[in-house]
Amino acid sequence: MVQVNENEYRLKFFLNNNYNRKICQVCQTPFWTKDKERNVCADIPCTDYYFFDLNIKSPPLTVREARQKFLKFFEKKGHTIIPPKPVLARWREDLYLTIASIVDFQPFVTSGIVPPPANPLVLSQPCIRLEDVDNVGVTFGRHLTTFEMAAHHAFNYPDKQIYWKDETVELSKEFFVEEIGIPEEELNYKESWWEGGGNAGPSFEVTVGGLELATLVFMQYEIKDGNYVPLKLKIVDTGYGVERIAWFTQKTPTAFHAIYGNLVYTFFNKIGAPLVDDELLKTAAILAGRIDPDKPETIKRHREEVAKKLGLDLKYIDQELTRAARVFQVLDHTKTIALMLADGLVPSNSGEGYLGRLLIRRALRVLRLLGSDIKLYELVKEQIEYWKEDFPQLLKNKDYILDVVNLEQERFNETLSKISLTASSLSRRKEISVDDLVKLYDSNGIPPDLLVEEIRKINPEIKVEVPYNFYGLVAKRHQTAPLKDTKKEKLPKDVIDLAENLPPTKKLYYEDQYKRSFIAKVVSVYKNYLVLDQTTFYPEGGGQIGDTGIIKDEKGNTYQVVDTQKVKDVIFHILDKEPSLKEGDEVYGEIDWQRRYRIMKHHTVTHVILSAARKVLGEHVWQAGAEKTPQKGRLDITHYKLPTEEEIKKIEDLANYIINDRRPVRPLIINRTEAEMKYGVSIYAGGVPEGADVRLIEIKDWDIEGCGGTHLSNTSEIGALKIINVEKIQDGVIRLEYVAGDVVAQYARQEEDKLKEISRQLSTSPEQIEVRLKRFLEEYKEKEELLNQYRKIMLQQIENISEKETVNGITIYIINLFDEELRKEAMRKLTMNQKSIVVNISNKGNNNVVEIATSNDLRVDKIIEALRREGGKGGGKGTYGSITTQLNVDKIVNTIKSTINNGI
């Protein structure tokens, strides 16, 4: 822990209420308590869990009841209850999952850019953390991948103080003593230090009976170059464990029993795993604080202690606790999976989707270890039913959740079918490192223990070990988003540096998006880069390309603007040549309006389509990328499978309905906090803009999202929409391409031209093309059937029509078949007999193409090698190879015979 001045923790509350500062005899950490006899901090591993034996006034609380008790208590204390955010941190570009309640307010509230939605406030935020995923179940509830962090926050500004350390600690005392009924002498405030997200501050861990129930953080420093710089905005950042409070009051055998109630027994039953005795589990849980997951040997020692205490066989204890831990893992993982998918996660091989797929596959792996053949979606369905009132989004998105889980299980089974092939390719190595295992998992998704098991069957000497915390290691590497690559700068560094000393450019395109021309003054001229005091030229950004047009000076010189770019708030007009302009000159500017107007149509229709896609495919659809050009629009969306033709028609029809319905489109600038509270985080579909205010584009009663682009004022201006291409560009991402406005007519004309060309080739008119094509296909089918009959006849005679010779006990067939289907079938048939080689030689221009197939007891490798030495190009291994060569037929045959004579 960082060395902190003791006075940071010496609060008036402690001194005025007879708390004593003690040093824990085990961990040497200072803590505050009213119990003068206490010498241990009441936290694990310094003590076992003894909260089971404490008498408290509170009745047993479910998770829901514990959450409500917390929220209502702090509401009575002057805090405003605010709704939690999704478990996917869409408002953060650096983080995929919501890992703590403070994440809801980072970076804009915590940095002081925008005010919080209320001050002080209280919420219960569902969180997901995957770095400890391997420890779930093993510690009987101390580690979970999903948990609720109940929290009250106060944001103290230099000119407005809400409350700070003393009040925070007093509130925690009142909650635990008055609401939960814990004797105050049992409360312990353990001094600690917190760091995260570039901030830091002192904190107290509230421990009772071995269980840490809350952490009270006082965010008061910014970390700069390793130094702690005091923050102007000081934040009370608390976190109370809702599940732990439920366990504390219920005193169930494990935290899982407190969280899931009878669902625990339902899962044992559905999985087909025998129940584990509750008393055994309770004994194991009491001693679970001795487990240090970073030291696997402590798990073994813990089980030895349980066996000793209960007087039972260690092997039996190990078997029972292993089974229980695995069922608890499935319980935990299925809830997390359901929450992730309900908030819109689409499993994939990258980003947040990677984390979702990792957890689904880990759950499937655990089910295999339990010997269960139950479908994972059946267990996820139980979680939806159990939590539907707490998290309504589960029921709302039930069909999507179950469909995705089922599809992911099918994909996982396909992956496992490739395990032997992967193991075979790796078995020649002497050693496989942990990094290798992680990379292999990233690339093929095969559980490492299964892969290693297969590899060792082939090569028992290989050096490889799967770390016990493998999935945690992988999750940790993927939990934060990589720094976004800044787009390949279209401006040279010297131009970018120039922007540092220039004033912001006034953006006329926001004042009037239909403004085509303007008068402005020159602010800076550097080479062919021109900066004006104001402009209606839109710079590239947000998927919209930069405007083009002309700039005219007072002397009548005209310069073509070939592109428009922006550095922060300075807009650069890139000209076709260096202008004879100087600072202060007045110029006339005019954008290429037809080009801009088409871009505006493609941009506005992108918003229309995104909302249509969400309504047709589901709320998991999220923008993954976009581009708007004069020629077409492109929208990449998150979706787990290629949409059907019917779904695309529905999206297209919905979008065209909104176009024909003449919906007003208006930009509005609104405070970020207000925007989030009013519209949710879907406003960030196109990215997370900087600043206190966000610019939103609203299509009346249809869509609202943040956007900095130029738009139409009414959907009717779009004219029409046609989706022209749909493709899967990567796992979990679908690309839609479309045209709008007059470009639809251009597209239709191109399609007409194609139809005319097809008609010409079929010797008919476009009107008769269907009839002619149908007749053509019938004729083709008849000829294909006739050709197949000829193939059958030829195959029956194949041994008679081929040149046949025996060399060194091997039968060689020399054939010359151009028909591909016939050639393949002939080669297959002739190599069915052992010690057979088929050589097909066909002429292609000045070369001969040699295809060689062997029966399964022979190999082509040496023959191919010999032909390559003679000047052939090609390759092959096993029972098939192909070579292109200028050798004549006799030379080819003689080379093959010679090679066979020497042994193949």
CSV table of C-alpha atoms in Angstrom, one decimal, residues 143-480:
chain,number,residue,atom,x,y,z
A,143,HIS,CA,-15.6,-14.3,-6.5
A,144,LEU,CA,-18.3,-13.7,-9.0
A,145,THR,CA,-18.3,-12.7,-12.6
A,146,THR,CA,-21.5,-10.7,-12.1
A,147,PHE,CA,-22.5,-8.8,-9.0
A,148,GLU,CA,-24.4,-5.7,-8.0
A,149,MET,CA,-22.4,-2.7,-6.6
A,150,ALA,CA,-24.8,-0.6,-4.6
A,151,ALA,CA,-23.2,2.8,-4.2
A,152,HIS,CA,-23.8,6.3,-3.0
A,153,HIS,CA,-21.8,9.0,-4.6
A,154,ALA,CA,-21.1,12.7,-3.7
A,155,PHE,CA,-19.3,15.0,-6.0
A,156,ASN,CA,-17.6,17.9,-4.1
A,157,TYR,CA,-16.7,21.0,-6.2
A,158,PRO,CA,-14.5,23.8,-4.9
A,159,ASP,CA,-17.6,26.0,-4.6
A,160,LYS,CA,-20.1,23.4,-3.6
A,161,GLN,CA,-19.3,20.8,-0.9
A,162,ILE,CA,-21.8,17.9,-0.4
A,163,TYR,CA,-20.1,15.7,2.2
A,164,TRP,CA,-16.8,13.9,2.6
A,165,LYS,CA,-15.1,11.3,4.8
A,166,ASP,CA,-16.8,11.7,8.2
A,167,GLU,CA,-20.3,11.8,6.7
A,168,THR,CA,-19.6,8.8,4.4
A,169,VAL,CA,-18.4,6.6,7.3
A,170,GLU,CA,-21.3,7.7,9.5
A,171,LEU,CA,-23.8,6.8,6.8
A,172,SER,CA,-22.2,3.4,6.4
A,173,LYS,CA,-22.4,2.9,10.2
A,174,GLU,CA,-26.1,3.9,10.3
A,175,PHE,CA,-26.9,1.6,7.4
A,176,PHE,CA,-25.2,-1.4,8.8
A,177,VAL,CA,-26.3,-0.8,12.4
A,178,GLU,CA,-29.8,0.6,11.9
A,179,GLU,CA,-30.9,-1.2,8.7
A,180,ILE,CA,-29.1,-4.5,8.9
A,181,GLY,CA,-28.9,-4.6,12.7
A,182,ILE,CA,-25.2,-5.4,13.1
A,183,PRO,CA,-23.9,-4.6,16.6
A,184,GLU,CA,-21.6,-1.6,16.1
A,185,GLU,CA,-18.8,-3.3,18.0
A,186,GLU,CA,-18.7,-5.8,15.1
A,187,LEU,CA,-18.0,-3.1,12.5
A,188,ASN,CA,-14.4,-2.6,11.4
A,189,TYR,CA,-13.0,0.1,9.1
A,190,LYS,CA,-9.8,-1.2,7.6
A,191,GLU,CA,-7.5,1.5,6.2
A,192,SER,CA,-6.7,1.0,2.6
A,193,TRP,CA,-5.7,2.8,-0.6
A,194,TRP,CA,-7.4,2.8,-4.0
A,195,GLU,CA,-6.2,3.5,-7.5
A,196,GLY,CA,-7.9,3.2,-10.8
A,197,GLY,CA,-8.5,5.1,-14.1
A,198,GLY,CA,-5.7,7.6,-13.3
A,199,ASN,CA,-7.2,8.6,-10.0
A,200,ALA,CA,-6.4,7.6,-6.4
A,201,GLY,CA,-7.3,8.2,-2.8
A,202,PRO,CA,-7.6,6.7,0.7
A,203,SER,CA,-10.3,4.2,1.4
A,204,PHE,CA,-11.9,2.1,4.1
A,205,GLU,CA,-12.9,-1.5,3.8
A,206,VAL,CA,-15.9,-2.3,6.0
A,207,THR,CA,-15.4,-5.8,7.4
A,208,VAL,CA,-17.7,-7.8,9.6
A,209,GLY,CA,-17.3,-11.4,10.6
A,210,GLY,CA,-14.6,-12.1,8.0
A,211,LEU,CA,-16.7,-10.6,5.2
A,212,GLU,CA,-15.9,-7.3,3.4
A,213,LEU,CA,-19.4,-5.7,3.0
A,214,ALA,CA,-18.4,-2.4,1.6
A,215,THR,CA,-15.5,-0.2,0.4
A,216,LEU,CA,-15.5,3.6,0.9
A,217,VAL,CA,-13.2,5.4,-1.5
A,218,PHE,CA,-12.3,9.1,-1.3
A,219,MET,CA,-11.1,10.0,-4.8
A,220,GLN,CA,-8.9,13.0,-4.2
A,221,TYR,CA,-5.8,12.6,-6.4
A,222,GLU,CA,-4.9,12.5,-10.0
A,223,ILE,CA,-1.9,10.4,-10.9
A,224,LYS,CA,0.5,12.4,-13.1
A,225,ASP,CA,4.0,11.0,-14.0
A,226,GLY,CA,3.9,8.9,-10.8
A,227,ASN,CA,2.9,11.8,-8.6
A,228,TYR,CA,-0.3,12.3,-6.7
A,229,VAL,CA,-1.8,15.7,-7.7
A,230,PRO,CA,-4.8,16.9,-5.6
A,231,LEU,CA,-8.1,17.0,-7.6
A,232,LYS,CA,-10.3,20.1,-7.6
A,233,LEU,CA,-13.3,17.7,-7.8
A,234,LYS,CA,-13.3,15.3,-4.8
A,235,ILE,CA,-15.5,12.3,-5.1
A,236,VAL,CA,-17.1,10.0,-2.6
A,237,ASP,CA,-17.0,6.6,-4.4
A,238,THR,CA,-18.5,3.8,-2.4
A,239,GLY,CA,-19.3,0.2,-3.2
A,240,TYR,CA,-21.6,-2.1,-1.1
A,241,GLY,CA,-21.8,-5.7,-2.1
A,242,VAL,CA,-25.6,-6.5,-2.5
A,243,GLU,CA,-25.0,-10.2,-2.8
A,244,ARG,CA,-22.7,-10.2,0.2
A,245,ILE,CA,-25.3,-8.4,2.3
A,246,ALA,CA,-27.9,-11.0,1.2
A,247,TRP,CA,-25.5,-13.8,2.2
A,248,PHE,CA,-24.6,-12.1,5.5
A,249,THR,CA,-28.3,-11.9,6.5
A,250,GLN,CA,-29.3,-15.3,5.2
A,251,LYS,CA,-26.3,-17.2,6.5
A,252,THR,CA,-26.8,-19.9,3.8
A,253,PRO,CA,-24.1,-22.5,3.2
A,254,THR,CA,-22.6,-20.5,0.3
A,255,ALA,CA,-23.2,-17.1,-1.3
A,256,PHE,CA,-24.7,-18.9,-4.3
A,257,HIS,CA,-27.5,-20.2,-2.1
A,258,ALA,CA,-28.2,-16.6,-1.0
A,259,ILE,CA,-28.1,-15.2,-4.5
A,260,TYR,CA,-29.9,-17.9,-6.4
A,261,GLY,CA,-32.2,-19.6,-3.7
A,262,ASN,CA,-33.9,-22.7,-5.1
A,263,LEU,CA,-32.3,-22.2,-8.5
A,264,VAL,CA,-29.1,-23.8,-7.0
A,265,TYR,CA,-31.0,-27.1,-6.6
A,266,THR,CA,-32.7,-26.7,-10.0
A,267,PHE,CA,-29.3,-26.4,-11.6
A,268,PHE,CA,-27.9,-29.5,-9.8
A,269,ASN,CA,-31.0,-31.4,-11.0
A,270,LYS,CA,-31.0,-30.2,-14.6
A,271,ILE,CA,-27.3,-30.7,-15.0
A,272,GLY,CA,-27.6,-34.2,-13.6
A,273,ALA,CA,-25.1,-33.6,-10.8
A,274,PRO,CA,-25.8,-35.2,-7.4
A,275,LEU,CA,-26.4,-32.6,-4.7
A,276,VAL,CA,-23.6,-31.7,-2.3
A,277,ASP,CA,-24.4,-31.8,1.4
A,278,ASP,CA,-25.2,-28.3,2.8
A,279,GLU,CA,-23.3,-28.9,6.0
A,280,LEU,CA,-20.2,-29.9,4.1
A,281,LEU,CA,-20.6,-26.7,2.0
A,282,LYS,CA,-21.0,-24.5,5.0
A,283,THR,CA,-17.9,-25.9,6.7
A,284,ALA,CA,-16.0,-25.4,3.5
A,285,ALA,CA,-17.3,-21.9,3.2
A,286,ILE,CA,-16.4,-21.0,6.8
A,287,LEU,CA,-12.8,-21.9,6.0
A,288,ALA,CA,-12.8,-20.5,2.4
A,289,GLY,CA,-11.0,-17.4,3.5
A,290,ARG,CA,-7.8,-19.4,3.7
A,291,ILE,CA,-7.9,-20.0,-0.1
A,292,ASP,CA,-5.6,-17.7,-2.0
A,293,PRO,CA,-6.5,-18.3,-5.7
A,294,ASP,CA,-3.1,-17.1,-6.7
A,295,LYS,CA,-1.7,-20.0,-4.9
A,296,PRO,CA,-3.4,-23.2,-6.1
A,297,GLU,CA,-1.8,-25.2,-3.3
A,298,THR,CA,-4.0,-23.4,-0.8
A,299,ILE,CA,-7.1,-25.0,-2.4
A,300,LYS,CA,-5.6,-28.4,-1.6
A,301,ARG,CA,-4.7,-27.3,1.9
A,302,HIS,CA,-8.3,-26.0,2.4
A,303,ARG,CA,-9.8,-29.3,1.4
A,304,GLU,CA,-7.5,-31.2,3.7
A,305,GLU,CA,-8.7,-28.9,6.6
A,306,VAL,CA,-12.3,-29.5,5.7
A,307,ALA,CA,-11.8,-33.3,5.6
A,308,LYS,CA,-10.0,-33.1,9.0
A,309,LYS,CA,-12.7,-31.0,10.6
A,310,LEU,CA,-15.5,-33.3,9.3
A,311,GLY,CA,-13.6,-36.5,9.8
A,312,LEU,CA,-14.2,-37.5,6.2
A,313,ASP,CA,-12.0,-39.0,3.4
A,314,LEU,CA,-10.0,-36.3,1.5
A,315,LYS,CA,-10.8,-38.0,-1.8
A,316,TYR,CA,-14.5,-37.8,-1.1
A,317,ILE,CA,-14.2,-34.1,0.0
A,318,ASP,CA,-12.2,-33.2,-3.1
A,319,GLN,CA,-14.8,-34.9,-5.4
A,320,GLU,CA,-17.8,-33.2,-3.7
A,321,LEU,CA,-16.3,-29.7,-3.6
A,322,THR,CA,-15.1,-29.9,-7.2
A,323,ARG,CA,-18.5,-30.9,-8.4
A,324,ALA,CA,-20.2,-28.1,-6.3
A,325,ALA,CA,-17.7,-25.5,-7.6
A,326,ARG,CA,-18.4,-26.5,-11.2
A,327,VAL,CA,-22.2,-26.2,-10.7
A,328,PHE,CA,-21.7,-22.8,-9.1
A,329,GLN,CA,-19.6,-21.8,-12.0
A,330,VAL,CA,-22.4,-22.6,-14.4
A,331,LEU,CA,-24.9,-20.8,-12.2
A,332,ASP,CA,-22.7,-17.7,-12.2
A,333,HIS,CA,-21.7,-17.8,-15.8
A,334,THR,CA,-25.3,-18.3,-17.2
A,335,LYS,CA,-26.5,-15.2,-15.3
A,336,THR,CA,-23.6,-13.1,-16.7
A,337,ILE,CA,-24.2,-14.4,-20.2
A,338,ALA,CA,-27.9,-13.5,-20.0
A,339,LEU,CA,-27.1,-10.0,-18.8
A,340,MET,CA,-24.4,-9.4,-21.4
A,341,LEU,CA,-26.7,-10.5,-24.2
A,342,ALA,CA,-29.7,-8.6,-22.9
A,343,ASP,CA,-27.7,-5.4,-23.0
A,344,GLY,CA,-26.8,-6.1,-26.7
A,345,LEU,CA,-23.6,-8.0,-26.7
A,346,VAL,CA,-23.0,-10.0,-30.0
A,347,PRO,CA,-20.5,-12.8,-29.5
A,348,SER,CA,-17.5,-12.5,-31.8
A,349,ASN,CA,-13.7,-12.9,-32.0
A,350,SER,CA,-13.0,-9.3,-31.0
A,351,GLY,CA,-14.0,-6.5,-28.6
A,352,GLU,CA,-16.7,-7.1,-26.0
A,353,GLY,CA,-18.0,-9.9,-28.2
A,354,TYR,CA,-14.8,-11.8,-27.5
A,355,LEU,CA,-15.5,-11.7,-23.7
A,356,GLY,CA,-19.1,-12.9,-24.2
A,357,ARG,CA,-17.9,-15.9,-26.4
A,358,LEU,CA,-15.2,-16.7,-23.8
A,359,LEU,CA,-17.7,-17.0,-21.0
A,360,ILE,CA,-20.2,-19.0,-23.1
A,361,ARG,CA,-17.4,-21.4,-24.1
A,362,ARG,CA,-16.1,-21.7,-20.5
A,363,ALA,CA,-19.6,-22.6,-19.3
A,364,LEU,CA,-19.9,-25.2,-22.1
A,365,ARG,CA,-16.5,-26.6,-21.0
A,366,VAL,CA,-17.6,-26.9,-17.4
A,367,LEU,CA,-20.8,-28.7,-18.4
A,368,ARG,CA,-18.5,-31.2,-20.3
A,369,LEU,CA,-16.4,-31.7,-17.2
A,370,LEU,CA,-19.7,-32.4,-15.3
A,371,GLY,CA,-20.6,-35.0,-17.9
A,372,SER,CA,-23.8,-33.2,-18.7
A,373,ASP,CA,-25.5,-33.1,-22.1
A,374,ILE,CA,-28.0,-30.4,-21.2
A,375,LYS,CA,-28.3,-27.5,-23.7
A,376,LEU,CA,-26.8,-24.3,-22.3
A,377,TYR,CA,-29.7,-22.3,-23.4
A,378,GLU,CA,-32.0,-24.3,-21.1
A,379,LEU,CA,-30.0,-23.1,-18.1
A,380,VAL,CA,-29.9,-19.5,-19.4
A,381,LYS,CA,-33.7,-19.7,-19.8
A,382,GLU,CA,-33.9,-20.5,-16.1
A,383,GLN,CA,-31.9,-17.4,-15.3
A,384,ILE,CA,-34.1,-15.2,-17.4
A,385,GLU,CA,-37.2,-16.5,-15.5
A,386,TYR,CA,-35.5,-16.0,-12.1
A,387,TRP,CA,-34.2,-12.5,-12.7
A,388,LYS,CA,-36.9,-11.1,-15.1
A,389,GLU,CA,-38.4,-8.7,-12.5
A,390,ASP,CA,-35.0,-7.4,-11.4
A,391,PHE,CA,-33.7,-7.0,-15.0
A,392,PRO,CA,-36.7,-6.5,-17.4
A,393,GLN,CA,-34.3,-6.4,-20.4
A,394,LEU,CA,-33.8,-10.2,-19.9
A,395,LEU,CA,-37.5,-10.9,-20.7
A,396,LYS,CA,-37.6,-8.3,-23.4
A,397,ASN,CA,-34.7,-9.8,-25.3
A,398,LYS,CA,-35.4,-13.4,-24.3
A,399,ASP,CA,-35.7,-14.8,-27.9
A,400,TYR,CA,-32.4,-13.1,-29.0
A,401,ILE,CA,-30.5,-14.4,-25.9
A,402,LEU,CA,-31.6,-18.0,-26.3
A,403,ASP,CA,-31.1,-18.0,-30.1
A,404,VAL,CA,-27.5,-16.7,-29.7
A,405,VAL,CA,-26.6,-19.2,-26.9
A,406,ASN,CA,-27.9,-22.1,-29.0
A,407,LEU,CA,-26.0,-20.9,-32.0
A,408,GLU,CA,-22.8,-20.4,-30.0
A,409,GLN,CA,-23.1,-24.0,-28.7
A,410,GLU,CA,-23.3,-25.3,-32.2
A,411,ARG,CA,-20.3,-23.3,-33.2
A,412,PHE,CA,-18.4,-24.6,-30.2
A,413,ASN,CA,-19.2,-28.1,-31.2
A,414,GLU,CA,-17.9,-27.4,-34.7
A,415,THR,CA,-14.7,-26.0,-33.1
A,416,LEU,CA,-14.2,-29.1,-31.0
A,417,SER,CA,-14.5,-31.3,-34.1
A,418,LYS,CA,-11.2,-29.7,-35.4
A,419,ILE,CA,-9.2,-30.4,-32.2
A,420,SER,CA,-7.4,-33.5,-33.5
A,421,LEU,CA,-6.2,-31.6,-36.6
A,422,THR,CA,-4.9,-28.7,-34.5
A,423,ALA,CA,-3.2,-31.0,-32.0
A,424,SER,CA,-1.5,-32.9,-34.8
A,425,SER,CA,0.0,-29.6,-36.2
A,426,LEU,CA,1.3,-28.6,-32.8
A,427,SER,CA,2.6,-32.0,-31.6
A,428,ARG,CA,6.0,-31.6,-33.3
A,429,ARG,CA,7.0,-28.7,-31.1
A,430,LYS,CA,9.2,-29.2,-28.1
A,431,GLU,CA,7.4,-26.7,-25.9
A,432,ILE,CA,4.2,-24.6,-25.9
A,433,SER,CA,4.2,-21.5,-23.7
A,434,VAL,CA,1.3,-19.8,-21.9
A,435,ASP,CA,1.5,-17.1,-24.5
A,436,ASP,CA,1.2,-19.7,-27.2
A,437,LEU,CA,-1.9,-21.2,-25.5
A,438,VAL,CA,-3.5,-17.7,-25.3
A,439,LYS,CA,-2.8,-17.0,-29.0
A,440,LEU,CA,-4.1,-20.5,-29.9
A,441,TYR,CA,-7.3,-19.9,-27.9
A,442,ASP,CA,-7.7,-16.5,-29.6
A,443,SER,CA,-7.4,-18.0,-33.0
A,444,ASN,CA,-9.4,-21.2,-32.7
A,445,GLY,CA,-11.3,-21.1,-29.4
A,446,ILE,CA,-10.5,-24.7,-28.4
A,447,PRO,CA,-10.3,-25.1,-24.6
A,448,PRO,CA,-6.5,-25.4,-23.8
A,449,ASP,CA,-6.9,-28.4,-21.5
A,450,LEU,CA,-8.6,-30.4,-24.2
A,451,LEU,CA,-6.1,-29.3,-26.8
A,452,VAL,CA,-3.1,-30.3,-24.5
A,453,GLU,CA,-4.8,-33.6,-23.8
A,454,GLU,CA,-4.9,-34.4,-27.5
A,455,ILE,CA,-1.3,-33.1,-28.1
A,456,ARG,CA,0.1,-35.4,-25.3
A,457,LYS,CA,-1.6,-38.4,-26.9
A,458,ILE,CA,0.7,-37.8,-29.9
A,459,ASN,CA,3.7,-36.4,-28.2
A,460,PRO,CA,3.9,-37.3,-24.4
A,461,GLU,CA,7.3,-35.5,-24.1
A,462,ILE,CA,6.0,-32.1,-25.1
A,463,LYS,CA,6.6,-29.4,-22.5
A,464,VAL,CA,3.3,-27.6,-21.8
A,465,GLU,CA,1.2,-26.7,-18.8
A,466,VAL,CA,-2.2,-25.0,-18.7
A,467,PRO,CA,-2.3,-22.3,-15.9
A,468,TYR,CA,-5.1,-22.7,-13.5
A,469,ASN,CA,-6.2,-19.1,-14.1
A,470,PHE,CA,-6.1,-19.4,-17.9
A,471,TYR,CA,-9.5,-17.8,-18.7
A,472,GLY,CA,-8.8,-15.0,-16.3
A,473,LEU,CA,-5.5,-14.3,-18.1
A,474,VAL,CA,-7.2,-14.2,-21.4
A,475,ALA,CA,-10.1,-12.0,-20.1
A,476,LYS,CA,-7.6,-9.6,-18.6
A,477,ARG,CA,-5.9,-9.1,-22.0
A,478,HIS,CA,-9.2,-8.3,-23.6
A,479,GLN,CA,-11.2,-6.4,-21.0
A,480,THR,CA,-10.0,-3.0,-22.1
